[in-house]
C-alpha cells in the first residue's frame, strides 16, 4: 500500500523568508504523480504544485518549488519569499490509480 | 461555473440519525471523488465515480455509507445510523478524464458533527 509521511506537524517562518516542508512517500508503482496541496482555514483544498515521477526536473510554480529525490522517495516543498497569504495547512499527496493518498499535513505559520 | 459546490456546509445530527450530503461538481467533469478528513489528519479516500458508475470504494466505506451519482451529474453521500466516529469533514472533488494528468478540484466540504 502507498503511504505518505509528513514529519513536521507545524512550521513557522518569518514573512519574506524561505521555508521547506518535508514529505516522504512509499510506493511500489513505477509511474506516479506527487502533489502539494494547500488548505487555508475554512477554505477548500487547492493544488499548489505537482511532479510527475518520470520527470527528473523539479517542478516550479512561481515562489513554490519542489526537491524531488526519487531514489530516496522524498518530495519537499520550498516556499520562497513567504507571504501572509501562504499561512495554511499543507498536504503532500501521491496518486495511486484514481485516488490520492495523503500525508497528515503541516501547519505553516507566517510571522509578520 | 464557480467550482465544486457542497451542501450543506455544516451538519449536526444525533447519533443514529441518517444524513445525506450533496456535491455538485464542475459541470464538464466526469470524475467525482469523495474523501473524509478527520481533525488533524489528511483526507482519506472513500469512493470514486466516472460518470454515473461507481468504480472504486474504500474499505473505510462501511455498509452504512452509500454514494450515488445519478445521470453522472451531482452526487449524494448518505450515512445511515450515524455514529460519533463519523464526525469529520466530508470532501468532494471532481476532475475531467483525459490523457495524462488531470487536476482534481475540491469543494469546501461538509463538516459533520454527530452528538
XYZ file of C-alpha atoms in Angstrom:
227
model
C 0.000 0.000 0.000
C 1.113 3.521 -0.694
C 1.952 5.747 2.253
C 2.803 9.420 2.579
C 4.541 10.808 5.651
C 4.867 14.416 6.737
C 7.027 14.588 9.836
C 6.540 18.276 10.605
C 3.165 18.946 12.256
C 3.883 22.678 12.329
C 6.397 25.066 10.801
C 6.815 28.800 11.169
C 8.673 31.286 9.028
C 9.253 34.999 9.000
C 7.476 36.874 6.244
C 9.687 37.180 3.138
C 11.889 34.289 4.250
C 12.130 30.811 2.760
C 10.710 27.649 4.300
C 10.922 23.992 3.311
C 8.242 21.434 4.132
C 9.240 17.772 4.143
C 7.463 14.753 2.732
C 8.448 11.141 2.202
C 6.409 8.521 0.422
C 6.415 4.862 -0.336
C 5.043 3.286 -3.456
C 5.583 0.165 -5.498
C 4.397 1.828 -8.690
C 6.825 2.987 -11.340
C 4.621 5.725 -12.765
C 3.012 8.085 -10.299
C 2.313 11.714 -9.501
C 3.153 13.648 -6.371
C 1.352 16.761 -5.217
C 1.398 19.515 -2.668
C -1.990 20.912 -1.715
C -2.785 23.955 0.400
C -5.831 24.110 2.680
C -6.425 27.581 4.160
C -8.712 27.754 7.231
C -12.327 27.089 6.213
C -11.364 27.075 2.546
C -11.103 24.343 0.003
C -8.050 22.305 -0.870
C -6.030 23.972 -3.619
C -3.337 22.341 -5.750
C -0.025 24.141 -5.270
C 2.334 22.089 -7.395
C 2.657 18.630 -8.938
C 5.517 16.412 -10.019
C 5.437 13.544 -12.477
C 7.703 10.751 -11.242
C 9.203 10.142 -14.672
C 10.434 13.741 -14.909
C 13.866 14.360 -13.446
C 13.459 18.133 -13.448
C 11.992 19.565 -10.285
C 8.673 21.348 -10.731
C 8.441 25.085 -10.101
C 5.413 27.361 -9.825
C 6.361 30.970 -9.134
C 7.513 31.076 -5.465
C 6.886 27.353 -4.973
C 9.352 24.657 -5.956
C 9.942 21.045 -5.080
C 13.004 18.937 -4.407
C 12.114 15.520 -5.788
C 14.544 12.789 -4.795
C 13.133 9.660 -6.410
C 15.629 7.165 -5.023
C 15.157 8.489 -1.505
C 11.375 8.780 -2.039
C 11.487 12.330 -0.808
C 9.370 15.227 -2.066
C 9.896 18.511 -0.229
C 8.221 21.854 -0.917
C 10.161 25.101 -0.815
C 8.282 28.367 -0.447
C 10.353 31.433 -1.225
C 9.546 34.994 -0.167
C 6.838 33.765 2.224
C 3.695 35.870 2.328
C 0.949 36.153 4.950
C -1.439 34.516 2.491
C 0.695 31.383 2.489
C -0.495 30.535 6.010
C -2.411 27.262 5.738
C -2.235 23.506 6.169
C -0.047 21.949 3.501
C -0.642 18.376 2.459
C 1.634 16.140 0.450
C -0.142 13.509 -1.629
C 0.611 10.779 -4.114
C -1.737 9.388 -6.697
C -2.456 5.681 -6.829
C -4.753 4.786 -9.696
C -7.510 7.351 -9.271
C -7.259 8.063 -5.578
C -4.975 10.410 -3.713
C -3.018 9.129 -0.716
C -2.401 11.955 1.744
C 0.042 12.840 4.467
C -1.161 14.195 7.811
C -0.312 17.762 6.873
C 1.974 20.543 8.062
C 0.558 23.735 9.519
C 2.506 26.694 8.167
C 2.555 29.852 10.267
C 3.808 33.098 8.770
C 5.224 35.610 11.245
C 4.770 39.230 10.174
C -19.386 27.720 -13.011
C -17.684 28.707 -9.802
C -16.236 25.336 -8.868
C -17.232 22.302 -6.841
C -20.154 23.018 -4.552
C -21.097 21.033 -1.451
C -24.245 21.275 0.607
C -24.713 21.652 3.490
C -21.505 23.229 4.764
C -22.234 22.113 8.302
C -24.461 19.394 9.709
C -25.098 18.493 13.332
C -27.043 15.313 13.881
C -27.924 12.993 16.705
C -26.359 9.561 16.843
C -28.485 7.053 14.996
C -29.952 9.531 12.516
C -29.409 9.371 8.771
C -27.718 12.212 6.907
C -27.264 12.989 3.222
C -24.739 15.306 1.649
C -24.743 16.674 -1.877
C -21.891 17.514 -4.197
C -22.199 19.434 -7.460
C -19.015 19.011 -9.497
C -17.671 21.350 -12.138
C -20.111 20.884 -14.967
C -17.911 19.235 -17.602
C -16.086 16.987 -15.143
C -16.851 13.288 -15.484
C -14.922 12.063 -12.448
C -16.111 12.647 -8.908
C -14.448 11.651 -5.642
C -15.470 11.581 -2.004
C -12.909 11.875 0.803
C -13.233 12.027 4.571
C -10.953 14.220 6.679
C -10.797 13.976 10.461
C -9.280 16.695 12.589
C -5.526 16.899 12.297
C -5.327 14.329 9.520
C -5.104 14.278 5.775
C -8.110 13.205 3.731
C -8.897 9.519 3.279
C -10.363 8.199 0.053
C -13.924 6.930 0.257
C -15.204 6.387 -3.263
C -14.907 7.436 -6.887
C -17.272 7.763 -9.842
C -16.665 8.024 -13.530
C -19.863 9.421 -14.969
C -22.623 7.517 -13.153
C -20.571 4.398 -12.470
C -19.099 3.900 -9.026
C -15.730 2.388 -9.904
C -13.964 2.142 -6.587
C -14.928 2.018 -2.929
C -12.641 2.119 0.057
C -12.855 -0.473 2.786
C -13.498 2.564 5.010
C -16.905 2.789 3.385
C -18.955 0.566 5.658
C -22.402 -0.743 4.813
C -23.863 2.344 6.469
C -22.374 4.539 3.753
C -23.782 4.760 0.268
C -22.983 7.100 -2.578
C -24.774 7.733 -5.835
C -24.248 9.817 -8.908
C -27.411 9.610 -10.968
C -27.014 10.692 -14.585
C -23.349 11.434 -13.984
C -24.008 14.893 -12.620
C -24.339 15.691 -8.905
C -23.557 13.091 -6.271
C -25.003 12.270 -2.868
C -23.334 10.585 0.074
C -25.665 9.077 2.657
C -24.680 7.849 6.083
C -27.237 5.715 7.858
C -27.417 5.242 11.615
C -24.684 7.788 12.253
C -22.086 7.136 14.947
C -19.846 9.581 16.780
C -16.891 8.233 14.815
C -18.494 9.538 11.640
C -17.807 13.102 12.770
C -15.476 14.517 10.148
C -15.192 16.803 7.159
C -16.509 15.156 4.001
C -14.777 16.468 0.897
C -15.893 16.148 -2.688
C -13.623 16.642 -5.679
C -14.075 16.435 -9.424
C -11.831 16.157 -12.454
C -12.022 15.776 -16.211
C -10.770 12.464 -17.527
C -8.396 12.961 -20.407
C -4.986 11.690 -21.410
C -2.245 12.387 -18.911
C -2.620 14.407 -15.751
C -5.997 15.657 -14.623
C -6.237 18.047 -11.700
C -8.852 17.347 -9.066
C -10.736 20.408 -7.823
C -12.135 20.284 -4.313
C -15.244 21.693 -2.728
C -15.226 23.378 0.667
C -16.521 20.265 2.349
C -19.383 19.342 4.644
C -18.486 19.261 8.312
C -20.497 16.593 10.121
C -20.825 16.553 13.883
C -22.578 13.584 15.463
C -23.725 14.245 19.029
